[in-house]
Short mmCIF file of C-alpha atoms and ligand atoms in Angstrom, two decimals:
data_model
loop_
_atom_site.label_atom_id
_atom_site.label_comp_id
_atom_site.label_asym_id
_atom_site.label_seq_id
_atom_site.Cartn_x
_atom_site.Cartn_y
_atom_site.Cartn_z
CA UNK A 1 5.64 22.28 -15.87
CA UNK A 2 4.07 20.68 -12.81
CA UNK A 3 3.97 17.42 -12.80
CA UNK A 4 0.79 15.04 -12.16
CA UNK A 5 2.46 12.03 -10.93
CA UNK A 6 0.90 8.79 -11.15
CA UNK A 7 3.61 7.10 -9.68
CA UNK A 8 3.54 3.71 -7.57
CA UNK A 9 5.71 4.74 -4.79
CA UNK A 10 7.20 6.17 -3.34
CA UNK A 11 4.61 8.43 -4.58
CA UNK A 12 3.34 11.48 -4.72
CA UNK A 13 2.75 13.64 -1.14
CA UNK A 14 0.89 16.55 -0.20
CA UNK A 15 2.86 20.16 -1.54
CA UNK A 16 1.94 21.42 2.37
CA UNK A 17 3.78 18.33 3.56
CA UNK A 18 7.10 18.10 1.39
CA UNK A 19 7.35 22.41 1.66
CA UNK A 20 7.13 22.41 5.76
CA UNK A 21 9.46 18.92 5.58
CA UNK A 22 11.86 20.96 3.51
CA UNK A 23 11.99 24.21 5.92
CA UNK A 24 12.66 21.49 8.57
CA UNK A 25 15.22 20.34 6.78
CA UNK A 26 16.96 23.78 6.72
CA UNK A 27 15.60 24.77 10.39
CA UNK A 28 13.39 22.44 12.48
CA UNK A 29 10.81 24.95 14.60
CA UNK A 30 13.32 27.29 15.07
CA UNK A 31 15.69 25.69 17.21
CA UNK A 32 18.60 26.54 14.96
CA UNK A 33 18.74 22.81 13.94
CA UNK A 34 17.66 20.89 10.77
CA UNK A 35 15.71 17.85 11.67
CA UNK A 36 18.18 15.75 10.34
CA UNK A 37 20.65 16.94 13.00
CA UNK A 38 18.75 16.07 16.25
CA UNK A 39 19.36 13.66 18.00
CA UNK A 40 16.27 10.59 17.90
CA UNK A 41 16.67 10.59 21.81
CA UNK A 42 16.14 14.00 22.39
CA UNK A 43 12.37 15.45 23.86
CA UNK A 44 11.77 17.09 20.58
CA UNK A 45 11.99 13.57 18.89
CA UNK A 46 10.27 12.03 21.46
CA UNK A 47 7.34 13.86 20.90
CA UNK A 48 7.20 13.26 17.09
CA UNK A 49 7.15 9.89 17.82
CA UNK A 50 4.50 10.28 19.96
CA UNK A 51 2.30 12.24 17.58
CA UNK A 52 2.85 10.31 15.05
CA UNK A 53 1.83 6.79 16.89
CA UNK A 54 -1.43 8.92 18.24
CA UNK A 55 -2.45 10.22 14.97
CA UNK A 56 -2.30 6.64 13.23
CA UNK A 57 -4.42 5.30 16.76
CA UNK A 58 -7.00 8.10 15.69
CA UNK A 59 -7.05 7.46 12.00
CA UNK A 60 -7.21 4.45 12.17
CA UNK A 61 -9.22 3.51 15.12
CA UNK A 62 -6.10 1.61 17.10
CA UNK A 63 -7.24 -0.17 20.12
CA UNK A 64 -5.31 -0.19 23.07
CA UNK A 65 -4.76 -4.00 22.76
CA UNK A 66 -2.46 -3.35 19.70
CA UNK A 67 1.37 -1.79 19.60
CA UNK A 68 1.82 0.69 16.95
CA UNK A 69 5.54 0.18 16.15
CA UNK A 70 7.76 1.51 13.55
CA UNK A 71 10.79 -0.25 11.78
CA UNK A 72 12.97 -0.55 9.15
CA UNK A 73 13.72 -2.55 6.14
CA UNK A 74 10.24 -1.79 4.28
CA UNK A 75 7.95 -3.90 3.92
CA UNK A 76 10.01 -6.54 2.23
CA UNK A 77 11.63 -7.09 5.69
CA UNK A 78 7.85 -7.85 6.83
CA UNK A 79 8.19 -10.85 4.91
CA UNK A 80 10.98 -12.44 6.68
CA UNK A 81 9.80 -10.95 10.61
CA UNK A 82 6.38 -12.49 10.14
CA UNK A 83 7.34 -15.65 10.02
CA UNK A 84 10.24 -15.38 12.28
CA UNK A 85 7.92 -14.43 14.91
CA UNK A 86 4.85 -16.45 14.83
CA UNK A 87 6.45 -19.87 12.84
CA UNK A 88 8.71 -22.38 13.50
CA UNK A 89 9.07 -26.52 12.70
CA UNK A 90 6.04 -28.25 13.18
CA UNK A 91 3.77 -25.16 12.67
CA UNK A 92 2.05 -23.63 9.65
CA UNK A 93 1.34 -20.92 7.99
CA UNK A 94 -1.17 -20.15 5.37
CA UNK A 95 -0.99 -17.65 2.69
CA UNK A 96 -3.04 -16.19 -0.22
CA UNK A 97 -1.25 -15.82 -3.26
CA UNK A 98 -2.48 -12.90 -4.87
CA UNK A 99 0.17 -11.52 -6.85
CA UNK A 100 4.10 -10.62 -6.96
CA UNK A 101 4.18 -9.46 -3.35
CA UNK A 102 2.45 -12.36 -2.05
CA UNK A 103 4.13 -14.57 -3.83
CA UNK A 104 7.84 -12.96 -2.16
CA UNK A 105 6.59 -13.50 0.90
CA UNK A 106 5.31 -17.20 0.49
CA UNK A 107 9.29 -17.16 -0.60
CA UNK A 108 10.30 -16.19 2.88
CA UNK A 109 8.07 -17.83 4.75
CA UNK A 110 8.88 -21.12 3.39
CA UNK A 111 12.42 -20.77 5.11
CA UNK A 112 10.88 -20.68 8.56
CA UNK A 113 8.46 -23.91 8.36
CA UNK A 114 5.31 -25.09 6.88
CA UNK A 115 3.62 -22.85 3.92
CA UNK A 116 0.11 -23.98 2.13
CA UNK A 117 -0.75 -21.48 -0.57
CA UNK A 118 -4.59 -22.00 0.60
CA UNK A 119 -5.92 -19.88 -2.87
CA UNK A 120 -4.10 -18.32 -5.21
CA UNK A 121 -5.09 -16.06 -8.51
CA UNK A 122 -2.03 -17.16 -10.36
CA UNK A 123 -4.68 -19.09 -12.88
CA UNK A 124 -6.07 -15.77 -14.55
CA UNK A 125 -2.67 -13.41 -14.18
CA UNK A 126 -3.49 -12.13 -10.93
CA UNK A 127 -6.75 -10.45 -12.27
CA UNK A 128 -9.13 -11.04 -9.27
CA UNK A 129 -8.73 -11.93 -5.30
CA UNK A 130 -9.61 -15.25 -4.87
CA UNK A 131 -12.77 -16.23 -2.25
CA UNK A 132 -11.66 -18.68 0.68
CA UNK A 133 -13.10 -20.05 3.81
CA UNK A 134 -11.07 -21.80 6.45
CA UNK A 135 -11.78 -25.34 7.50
CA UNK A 136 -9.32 -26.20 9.61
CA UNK A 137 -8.41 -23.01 11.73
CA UNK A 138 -5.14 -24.92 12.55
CA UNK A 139 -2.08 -22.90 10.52
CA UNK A 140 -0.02 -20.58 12.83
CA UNK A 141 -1.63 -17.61 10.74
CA UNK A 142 -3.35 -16.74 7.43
CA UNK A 143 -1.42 -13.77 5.45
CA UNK A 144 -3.07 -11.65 3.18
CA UNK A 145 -2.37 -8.88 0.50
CA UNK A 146 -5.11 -6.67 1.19
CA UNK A 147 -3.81 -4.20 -2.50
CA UNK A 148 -2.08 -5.39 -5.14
CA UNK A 149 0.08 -2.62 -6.28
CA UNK A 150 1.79 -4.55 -9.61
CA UNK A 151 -1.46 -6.30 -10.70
CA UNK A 152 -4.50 -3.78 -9.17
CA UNK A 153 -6.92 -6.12 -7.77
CA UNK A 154 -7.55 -5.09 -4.27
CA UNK A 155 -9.51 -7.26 -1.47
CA UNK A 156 -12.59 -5.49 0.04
CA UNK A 157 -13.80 -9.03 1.80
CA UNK A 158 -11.52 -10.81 4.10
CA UNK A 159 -10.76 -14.40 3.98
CA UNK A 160 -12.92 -16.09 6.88
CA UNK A 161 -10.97 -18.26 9.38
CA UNK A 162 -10.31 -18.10 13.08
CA UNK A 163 -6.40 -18.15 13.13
CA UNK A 164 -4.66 -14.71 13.20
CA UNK A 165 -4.88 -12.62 10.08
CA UNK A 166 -1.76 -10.95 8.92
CA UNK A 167 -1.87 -8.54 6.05
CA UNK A 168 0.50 -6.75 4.08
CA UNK A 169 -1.35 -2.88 3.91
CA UNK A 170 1.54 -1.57 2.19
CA UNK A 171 -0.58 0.32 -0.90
CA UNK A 172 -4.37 0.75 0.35
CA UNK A 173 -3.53 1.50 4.25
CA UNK A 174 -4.74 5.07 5.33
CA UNK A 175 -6.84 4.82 1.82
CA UNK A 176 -9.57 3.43 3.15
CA UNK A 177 -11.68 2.60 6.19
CA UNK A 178 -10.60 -0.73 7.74
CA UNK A 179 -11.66 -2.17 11.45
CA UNK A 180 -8.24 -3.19 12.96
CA UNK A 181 -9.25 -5.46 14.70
CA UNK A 182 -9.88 -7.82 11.80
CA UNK A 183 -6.04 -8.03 11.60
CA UNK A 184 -3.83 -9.42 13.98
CA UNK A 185 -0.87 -7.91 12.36
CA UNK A 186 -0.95 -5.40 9.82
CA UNK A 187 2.18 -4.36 8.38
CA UNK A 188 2.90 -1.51 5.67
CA UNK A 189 6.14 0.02 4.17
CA UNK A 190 5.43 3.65 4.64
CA UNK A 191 5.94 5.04 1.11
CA UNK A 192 2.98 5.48 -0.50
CA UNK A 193 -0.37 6.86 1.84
CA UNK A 194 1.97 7.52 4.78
CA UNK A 195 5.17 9.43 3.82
CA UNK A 196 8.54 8.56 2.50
CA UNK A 197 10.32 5.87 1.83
CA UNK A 198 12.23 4.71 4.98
CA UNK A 199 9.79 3.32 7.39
CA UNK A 200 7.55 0.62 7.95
CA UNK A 201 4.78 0.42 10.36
CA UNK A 202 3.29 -2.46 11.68
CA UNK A 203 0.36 -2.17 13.74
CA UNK A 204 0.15 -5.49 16.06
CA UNK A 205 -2.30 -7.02 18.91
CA UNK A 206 -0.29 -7.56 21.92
CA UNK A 207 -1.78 -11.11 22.20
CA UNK A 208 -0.14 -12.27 19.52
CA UNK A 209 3.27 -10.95 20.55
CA UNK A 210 2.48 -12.86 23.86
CA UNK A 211 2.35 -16.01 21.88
CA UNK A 212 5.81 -15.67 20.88
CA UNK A 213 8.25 -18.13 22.80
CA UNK A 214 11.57 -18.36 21.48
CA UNK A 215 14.71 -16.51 21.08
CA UNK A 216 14.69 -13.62 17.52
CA UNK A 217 17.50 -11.45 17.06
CA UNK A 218 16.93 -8.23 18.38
CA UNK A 219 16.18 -5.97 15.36
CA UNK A 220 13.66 -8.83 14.12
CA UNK A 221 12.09 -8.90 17.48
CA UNK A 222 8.76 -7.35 17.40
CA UNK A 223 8.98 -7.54 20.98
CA UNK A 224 11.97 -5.77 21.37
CA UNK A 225 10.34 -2.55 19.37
CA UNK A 226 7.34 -2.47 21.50
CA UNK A 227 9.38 -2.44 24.54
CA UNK A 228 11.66 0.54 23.48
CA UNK A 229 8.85 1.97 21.88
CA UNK A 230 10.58 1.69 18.34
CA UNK A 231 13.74 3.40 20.00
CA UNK A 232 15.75 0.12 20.69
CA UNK A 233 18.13 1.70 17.70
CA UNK A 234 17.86 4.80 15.87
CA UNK A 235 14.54 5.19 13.88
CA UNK A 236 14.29 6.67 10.24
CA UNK A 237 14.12 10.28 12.17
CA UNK A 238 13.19 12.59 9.31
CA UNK A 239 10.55 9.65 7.60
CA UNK A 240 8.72 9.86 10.64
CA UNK A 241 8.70 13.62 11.24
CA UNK A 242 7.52 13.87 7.23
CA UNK A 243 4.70 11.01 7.79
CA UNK A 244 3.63 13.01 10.91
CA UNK A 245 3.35 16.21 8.70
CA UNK A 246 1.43 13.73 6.12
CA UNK A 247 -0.88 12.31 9.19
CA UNK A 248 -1.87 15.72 9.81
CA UNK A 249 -2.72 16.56 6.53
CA UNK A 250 -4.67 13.33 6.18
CA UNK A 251 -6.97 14.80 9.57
CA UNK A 252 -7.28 17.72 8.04
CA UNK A 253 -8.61 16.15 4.90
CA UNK A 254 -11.30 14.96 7.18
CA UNK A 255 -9.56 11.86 7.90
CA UNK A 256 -10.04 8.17 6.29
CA UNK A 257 -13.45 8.45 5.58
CA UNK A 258 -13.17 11.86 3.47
CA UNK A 259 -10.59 10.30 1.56
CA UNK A 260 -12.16 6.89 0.81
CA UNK A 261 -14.54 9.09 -0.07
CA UNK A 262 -12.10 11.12 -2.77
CA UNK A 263 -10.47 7.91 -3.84
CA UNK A 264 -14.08 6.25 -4.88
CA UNK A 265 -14.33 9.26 -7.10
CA UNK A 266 -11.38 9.51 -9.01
CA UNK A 267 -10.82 5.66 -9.55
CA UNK A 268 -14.50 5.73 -11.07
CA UNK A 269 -13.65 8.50 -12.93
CA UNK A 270 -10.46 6.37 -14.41
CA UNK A 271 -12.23 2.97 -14.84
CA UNK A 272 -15.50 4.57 -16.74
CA UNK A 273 -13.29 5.69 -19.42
CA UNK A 274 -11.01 2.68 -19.47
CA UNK A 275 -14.23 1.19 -20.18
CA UNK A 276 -15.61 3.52 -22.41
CA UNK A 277 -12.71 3.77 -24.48
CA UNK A 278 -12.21 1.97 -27.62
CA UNK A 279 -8.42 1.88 -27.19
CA UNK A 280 -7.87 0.30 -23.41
CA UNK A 281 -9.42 -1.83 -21.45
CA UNK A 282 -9.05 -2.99 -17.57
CA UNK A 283 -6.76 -5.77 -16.54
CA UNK A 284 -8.72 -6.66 -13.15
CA UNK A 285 -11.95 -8.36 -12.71
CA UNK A 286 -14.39 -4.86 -11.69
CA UNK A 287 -15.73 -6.25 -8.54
CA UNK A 288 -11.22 -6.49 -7.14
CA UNK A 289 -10.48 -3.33 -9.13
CA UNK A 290 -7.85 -1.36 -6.64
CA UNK A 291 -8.75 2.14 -5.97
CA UNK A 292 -4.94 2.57 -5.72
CA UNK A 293 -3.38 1.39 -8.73
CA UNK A 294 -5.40 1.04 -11.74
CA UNK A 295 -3.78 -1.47 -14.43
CA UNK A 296 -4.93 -1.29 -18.05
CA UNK A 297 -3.25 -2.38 -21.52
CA UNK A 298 -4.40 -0.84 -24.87
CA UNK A 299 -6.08 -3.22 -27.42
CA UNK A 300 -3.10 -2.07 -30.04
CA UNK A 301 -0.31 -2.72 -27.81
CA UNK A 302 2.00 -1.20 -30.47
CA UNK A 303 0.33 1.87 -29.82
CA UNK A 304 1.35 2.05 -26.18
CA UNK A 305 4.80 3.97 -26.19
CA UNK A 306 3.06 6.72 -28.45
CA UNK A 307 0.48 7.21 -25.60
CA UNK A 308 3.10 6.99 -23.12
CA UNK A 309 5.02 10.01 -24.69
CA UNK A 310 1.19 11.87 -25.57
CA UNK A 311 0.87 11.57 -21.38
CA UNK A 312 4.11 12.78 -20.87
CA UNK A 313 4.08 15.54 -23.17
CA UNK A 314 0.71 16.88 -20.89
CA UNK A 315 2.92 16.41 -17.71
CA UNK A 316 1.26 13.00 -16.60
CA UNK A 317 4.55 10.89 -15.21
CA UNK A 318 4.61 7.15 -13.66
CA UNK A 319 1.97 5.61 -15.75
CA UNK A 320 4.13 3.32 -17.41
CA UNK A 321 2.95 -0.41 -16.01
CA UNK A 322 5.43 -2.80 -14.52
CA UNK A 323 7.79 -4.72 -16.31
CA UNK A 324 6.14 -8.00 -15.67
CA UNK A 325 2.60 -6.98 -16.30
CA UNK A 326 3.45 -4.16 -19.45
CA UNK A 327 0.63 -1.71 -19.95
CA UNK A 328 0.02 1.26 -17.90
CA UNK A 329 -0.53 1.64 -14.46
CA UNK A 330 -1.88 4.46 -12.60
CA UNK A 331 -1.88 5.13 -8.73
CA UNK A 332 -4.31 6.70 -7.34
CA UNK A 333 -2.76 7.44 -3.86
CA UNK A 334 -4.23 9.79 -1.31
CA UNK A 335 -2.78 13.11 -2.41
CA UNK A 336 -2.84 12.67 -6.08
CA UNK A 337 -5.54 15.24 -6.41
CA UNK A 338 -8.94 14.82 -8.62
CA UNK A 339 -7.65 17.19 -11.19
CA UNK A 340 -5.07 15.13 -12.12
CA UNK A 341 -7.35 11.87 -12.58
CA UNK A 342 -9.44 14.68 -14.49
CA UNK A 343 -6.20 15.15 -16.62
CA UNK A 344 -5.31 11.47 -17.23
CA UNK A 345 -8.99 10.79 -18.36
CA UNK A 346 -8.46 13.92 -21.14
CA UNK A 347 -5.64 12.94 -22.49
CA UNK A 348 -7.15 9.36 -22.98
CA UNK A 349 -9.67 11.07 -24.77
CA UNK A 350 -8.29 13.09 -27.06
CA UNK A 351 -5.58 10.21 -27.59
CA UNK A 352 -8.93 8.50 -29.17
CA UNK A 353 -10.43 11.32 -31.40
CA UNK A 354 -6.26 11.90 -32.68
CA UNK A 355 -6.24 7.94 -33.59
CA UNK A 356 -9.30 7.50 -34.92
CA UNK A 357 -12.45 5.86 -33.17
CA UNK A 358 -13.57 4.82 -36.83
CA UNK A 359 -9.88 3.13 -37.53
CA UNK A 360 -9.66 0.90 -34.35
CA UNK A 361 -13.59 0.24 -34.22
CA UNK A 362 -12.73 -1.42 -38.23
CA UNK A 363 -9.12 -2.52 -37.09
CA UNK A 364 -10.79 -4.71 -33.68
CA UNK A 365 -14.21 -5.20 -35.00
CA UNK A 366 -15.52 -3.24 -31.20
CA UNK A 367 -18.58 -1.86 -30.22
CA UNK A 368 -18.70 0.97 -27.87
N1 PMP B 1 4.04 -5.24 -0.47
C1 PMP B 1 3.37 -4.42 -1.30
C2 PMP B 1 1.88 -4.60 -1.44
C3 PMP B 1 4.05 -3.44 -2.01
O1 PMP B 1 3.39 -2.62 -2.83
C4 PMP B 1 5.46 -3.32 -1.86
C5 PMP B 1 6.27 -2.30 -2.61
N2 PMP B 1 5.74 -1.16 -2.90
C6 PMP B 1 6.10 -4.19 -0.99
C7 PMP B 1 5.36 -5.14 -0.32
C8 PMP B 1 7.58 -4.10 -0.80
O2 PMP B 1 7.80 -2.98 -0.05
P1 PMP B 1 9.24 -2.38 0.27
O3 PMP B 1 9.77 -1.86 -1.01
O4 PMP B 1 8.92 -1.32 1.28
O5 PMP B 1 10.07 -3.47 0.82
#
């Protein structure tokens, strides 16, 4: 049976995009090579890279005054680099704590100097992005998680301050439209709207790297990648070559806004029944509901594993919430198509008329 999957990442990609990675696997464009044999300095490569770095500019509207660089380590290695690069004794760094991702980097930051948590959600389990306005304009940077992928809140309104902005894109970038030049640094591990797991972009404003005035090892050296044009060491050859493929697709989609477009639809779709439903209900606060990953418990937790195997049974896989947070969770990501969502929203359904509306309406005392 095919599979919907709901998956947080790495997620689900196009069919187009993992069946012409695979035949490059066996024989990249003929040349009597998989892509996994050639080497990332040859012209072949060299062109990927290329394509891939103009296809993001184009998506994404990239100005020239930003580096579109590509590195390793995901985007948990973004957490250490940031403040590597732009922090040191006597500076710092502010940070919105909006959940477990935020919270790992506030971790790592702390190591390299100065970190005030300037807002943080932690009050209400993560449920909602919290506002804040800059007074000072004096930290090194402000970093922000614009999606939540564990919790589901996602931030459509940036903090307002005048320091550079530094956000962690890993689960809404490509998903929707964003002006990059709100950012200063945007960083995003490349498995979930981009392509496999493996690589992590990190599109930055050459000012900022012109700030930088101290010695970073190499490979932690955003510097060093724009230099060599992320060739300083071998890259994550075949991750790039599949997000290319998965680029593509995205263009011929329309681009970002056809598929902000798509993604309003089907998380509606999801969060009307959550909210119609007598047996679930929404974990985020509906103005920072993510479009990517939509959290939601049932009322009857002990009913919860028995939905989880209903799903299954229909072929719906990666729902299951994480461990921290319980529940369900499912992601919404670019190429989980609206038939799926369609699917999910069924099966919720007739999960409902098998319990019982009249049971659980008596049992919780709910009006729907
Ligand atoms: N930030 C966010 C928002 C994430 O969703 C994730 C993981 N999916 C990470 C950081 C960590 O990314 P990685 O596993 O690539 O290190």
């Amino acid at each position: 049976m095919k599979k919907h999957n709901f998956g947080a990442g790495p997620c689900i990609l196009p069919a187009s995009v993992t069946e012409r990675a695979a035949q490059a696997v066996l024989d990249w464009n003929g040349m009597g090579l998989s892509i996994l044999e050639i080497s990332h300095r040859s012209p072949e490569f060299e062109a990927v890279i290329l394509k891939t770095q103009l296809l993001i500019r184009e998506l994404l509207h990239v100005p020239d005054s930003y580096s579109v660089l590509f590195l390793q380590g995901g985007a948990s290695t973004q957490f250490n680099m940031v403040p590597m690069n732009f922090l040191k004794p006597g500076l710092r760094a502010d940070y919105l704590d909006t959940g477990y991702f935020s919270q790992k980097a506030i971790r790592e930051a702390s190591l390299f100097g100065k970190v005030r948590v300037v807002a943080s959600s932690a009050d209400k389990d993560y449920s909602y992005i919290p506002d804040y306005i800059d007074e000072k304009h004096d930290a090194a940077y402000l970093h922000c998680t614009s999606n939540n992928t564990i919790e589901g809140t996602e931030m459509f309104h940036l903090p307002e301050t005048k320091v550079p902005v530094i956000c962690d894109m890993s689960s809404d970038i490509f998903s929707r439209i964003i002006n990059v030049r709100d950012f200063d640094l945007i960083y995003a591990g490349a498995q979930k709207n981009m392509g496999p797991a493996g690589l992590t972009l990190v599109i930055v404003k050459n000012a900022l790297l012109e700030r930088i005035d101290k010695a970073i090892p190499a490979m932690s050296d955003y510097r060093v990648y724009k230099d060599h044009n992320s060739l300083y060491n071998t890259p994550p050859v075949f991750s790039i070559y599949t997000a290319m493929l998965n680029l593509l697709w995205l263009k011929d989609q329309g681009g970002i806004p056809a598929i902000e477009h798509q993604n309003k639809k089907k998380a509606a779709m999801l969060y009307q029944e959550i909210d119609r439903n007598a047996l679930f209900y929404g974990l985020a606060t509906p103005a920072h509901r993510s479009r990517m990953n939509v959290t939601f418990k049932m009322h009857d937790e002990g009913l919860e594993p028995a939905f989880l195997s209903f799903a299954s049974s229909r072929g719906i896989v990666g729902i299951k919430g994480y461990r921290t947070v319980g529940g369900f969770r499912a992601s919404l990501y670019n190429a989980l198509p609206i038939s799926s969502v369609a699917l999910l929203v069924e099966v919720m359904q007739e999960f409902e008329a098998e319990i019982g509306v009249g049971k659980i309406q008596a049992e919780y005392n709910m009006a729907i």
